[in-house]
Every structure is written in structure tokens, then in C-alpha cells.
XYZ file of C-alpha atoms in Angstrom:
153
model
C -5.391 6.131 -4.145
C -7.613 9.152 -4.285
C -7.808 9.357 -0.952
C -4.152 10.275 -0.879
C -4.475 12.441 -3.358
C -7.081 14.619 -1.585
C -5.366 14.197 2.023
C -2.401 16.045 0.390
C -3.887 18.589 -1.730
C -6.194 19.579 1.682
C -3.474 19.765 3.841
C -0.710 21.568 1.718
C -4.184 24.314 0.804
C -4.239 24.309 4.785
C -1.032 24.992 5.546
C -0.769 28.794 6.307
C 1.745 31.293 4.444
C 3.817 32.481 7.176
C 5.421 29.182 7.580
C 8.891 29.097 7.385
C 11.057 26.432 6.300
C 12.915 26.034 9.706
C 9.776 24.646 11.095
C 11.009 21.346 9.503
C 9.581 18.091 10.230
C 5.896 18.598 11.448
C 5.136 20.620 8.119
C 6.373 17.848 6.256
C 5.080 14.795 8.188
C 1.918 13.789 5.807
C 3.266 15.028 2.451
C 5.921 12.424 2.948
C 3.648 10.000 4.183
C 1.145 10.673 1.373
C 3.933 10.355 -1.207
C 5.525 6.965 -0.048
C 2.121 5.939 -0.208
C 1.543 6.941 -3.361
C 4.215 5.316 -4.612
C 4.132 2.452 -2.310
C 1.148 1.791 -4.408
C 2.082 2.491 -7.978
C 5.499 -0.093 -7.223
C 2.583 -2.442 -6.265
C 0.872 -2.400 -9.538
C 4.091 -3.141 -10.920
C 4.420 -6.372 -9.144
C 1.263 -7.385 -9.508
C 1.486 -6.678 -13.299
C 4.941 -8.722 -13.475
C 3.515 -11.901 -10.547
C 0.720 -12.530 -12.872
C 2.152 -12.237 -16.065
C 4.718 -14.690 -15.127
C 2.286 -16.819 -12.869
C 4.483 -16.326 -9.889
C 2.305 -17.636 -7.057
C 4.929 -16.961 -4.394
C 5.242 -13.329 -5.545
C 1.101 -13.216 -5.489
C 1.446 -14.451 -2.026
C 4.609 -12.375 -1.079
C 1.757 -9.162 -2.573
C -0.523 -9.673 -0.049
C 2.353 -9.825 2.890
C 3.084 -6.365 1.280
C -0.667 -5.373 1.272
C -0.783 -6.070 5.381
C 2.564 -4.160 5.739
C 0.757 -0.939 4.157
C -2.197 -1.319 6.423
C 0.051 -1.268 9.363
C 1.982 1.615 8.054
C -1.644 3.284 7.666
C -2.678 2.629 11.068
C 0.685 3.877 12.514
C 0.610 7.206 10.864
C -2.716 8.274 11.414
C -1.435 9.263 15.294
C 1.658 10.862 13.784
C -0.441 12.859 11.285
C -2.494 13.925 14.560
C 0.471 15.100 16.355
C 2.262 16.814 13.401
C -1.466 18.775 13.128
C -1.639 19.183 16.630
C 1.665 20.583 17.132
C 1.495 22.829 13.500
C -1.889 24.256 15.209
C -0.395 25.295 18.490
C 1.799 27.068 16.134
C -0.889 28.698 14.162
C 0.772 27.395 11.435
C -2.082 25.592 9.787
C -6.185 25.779 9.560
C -7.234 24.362 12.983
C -10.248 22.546 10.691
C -7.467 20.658 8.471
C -7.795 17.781 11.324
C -11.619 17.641 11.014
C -11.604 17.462 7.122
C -8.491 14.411 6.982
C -9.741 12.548 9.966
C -12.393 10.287 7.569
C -10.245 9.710 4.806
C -7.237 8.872 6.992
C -9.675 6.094 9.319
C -11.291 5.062 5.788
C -7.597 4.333 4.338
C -6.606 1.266 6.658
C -10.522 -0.165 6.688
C -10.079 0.624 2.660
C -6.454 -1.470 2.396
C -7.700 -4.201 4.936
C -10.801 -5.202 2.874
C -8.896 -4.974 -0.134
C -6.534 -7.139 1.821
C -8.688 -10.063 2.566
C -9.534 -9.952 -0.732
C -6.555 -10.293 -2.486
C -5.692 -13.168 -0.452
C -8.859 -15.175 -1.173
C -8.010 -14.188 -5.027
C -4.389 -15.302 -4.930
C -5.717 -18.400 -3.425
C -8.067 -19.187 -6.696
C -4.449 -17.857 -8.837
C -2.436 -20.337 -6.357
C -5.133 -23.083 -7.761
C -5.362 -22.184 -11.390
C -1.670 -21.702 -11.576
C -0.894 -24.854 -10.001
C -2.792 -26.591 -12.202
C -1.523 -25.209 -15.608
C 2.080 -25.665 -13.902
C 1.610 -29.408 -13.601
C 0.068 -29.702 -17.341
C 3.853 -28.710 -18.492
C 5.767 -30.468 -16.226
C 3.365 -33.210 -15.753
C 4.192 -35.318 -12.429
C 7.987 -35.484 -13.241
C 9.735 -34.536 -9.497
C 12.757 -33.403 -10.850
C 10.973 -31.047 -13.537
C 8.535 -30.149 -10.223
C 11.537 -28.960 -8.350
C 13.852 -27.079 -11.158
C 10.362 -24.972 -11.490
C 9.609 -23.989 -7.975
C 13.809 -23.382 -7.544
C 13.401 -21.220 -10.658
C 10.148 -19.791 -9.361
């Protein structure tokens, strides 16, 4: 997450003084990015806290879905960053070199997300296993009891 963290505090130190607040959406392209993101995050710590305190193996696996729906979103904005740079340049309304300095961190963010990806899947497929098997010691191999648990689940 500190990647975010520095991608926002280098671009809002790049943007320049004269800007004015008509020129809207470009100026505020990556500080809204950054901050869903940020957030995006933090609401998945929550779940993860919550899916393994429970044992929920379909939220563990419905985690990692979420995990590949931030690396897309990361991949995706990358351009629009560029554009929203591009465009505040040709304004001369930030640091030409902002681009140069984000550039890593914002190719290192999806590479970042889609190891940590990979990852979590192979580790929610151990939790699938271990949870699986301390789900059958309580409900042992009654069918009905199997069912009620995975419709409660």
C-alpha cells in the first residue's frame, strides 16, 4: 500500500500552484484512483479478517475474485494516469518529470497485486482443505447437517 501512498504524495507535490479548480477532472484523476485504492485495500483486510475468523471458504475464495478485479483496475488506470499527466503537462499545470518518477511504482503495482494474487489463491486452497476438514469433524458425514452448513455458509 505504500506504493499508493508515495504515488499520491509525488503527484499532489507535483502539481503546480497556478492550477485552478475549473481544470476539473485531469487534476483529480490519480488522487481518486489512489484513494479507492487505498481503501479498496483497507475494506479487504476487513474481509479477510471476518472470512477467516468465521472459516468462510467461499468468502476466501470470493477474496481472491476481488484480488484479480484490483489488478485489472491497476492495469486499466495506469493509461488514464498517463493521459491525465499528459494532458495536465500540455497545460503546464504539473512537473513534466512527475510521469518519470510514478511510471515504476504504477507498472510495479499490478506485477505487486498479481503475485500476491497467485498466492492467495494457492493459500485459500490449503484454508479450503484445513477448513473442510474441521467442518466435517462437527458435522461428521450427516448430509442434512452438510447442507444446513454450506446454505448457512
Amino acid at each position: 500500500m505504500h506504493e499508493y501512498s508515495y504515488a499520491f504524495g509525488k503527484f499532489q507535490l507535483g502539481l503546480k500552484d497556478s492550477l485552478d479548480a475549473d481544470s476539473g477532472s485531469p487534476s483529480h484523476t490519480i488522487p481518486t484512483f489512489l484513494a479507492l485504492y487505498i481503501f479498496g485495500f483497507l475494506y479487504q483486510l476487513l474481509l479477510v479478517y471476518d472470512a477467516l475468523r468465521l472459516k468462510n471458504t467461499i468468502q476466501v475464495i470470493g477474496l481472491c475474485i476481488y484480488n484479480v478485479g484490483l489488478l485489472i483496475y491497476a492495469a486499466v488506470q495506469m493509461d488514464q494516469i498517463q493521459q491525465a499527466v499528459e494532458f495536465l503537462t500540455s497545460k503546464n499545470d504539473i512537473d513534466p518529470e512527475v510521469w518519470d518518477a510514478e511510471r515504476p511504482y504504477l507498472i510495479a503495482i499490478p506485477c505487486v497485486i498479481g503475485l500476491g494474487t497467485v498466492l492467495m489463491a494457492v493459500i485459500a486452497w490449503k484454508l479450503y482443505d484445513e477448513f473442510a476438514w474441521t467442518i466435517y469433524k462437527h458435522i461428521s458425514a450427516d448430509l442434512r447437517m452438510k447442507r444446513r452448513y454450506l446454505t448457512f455458509q
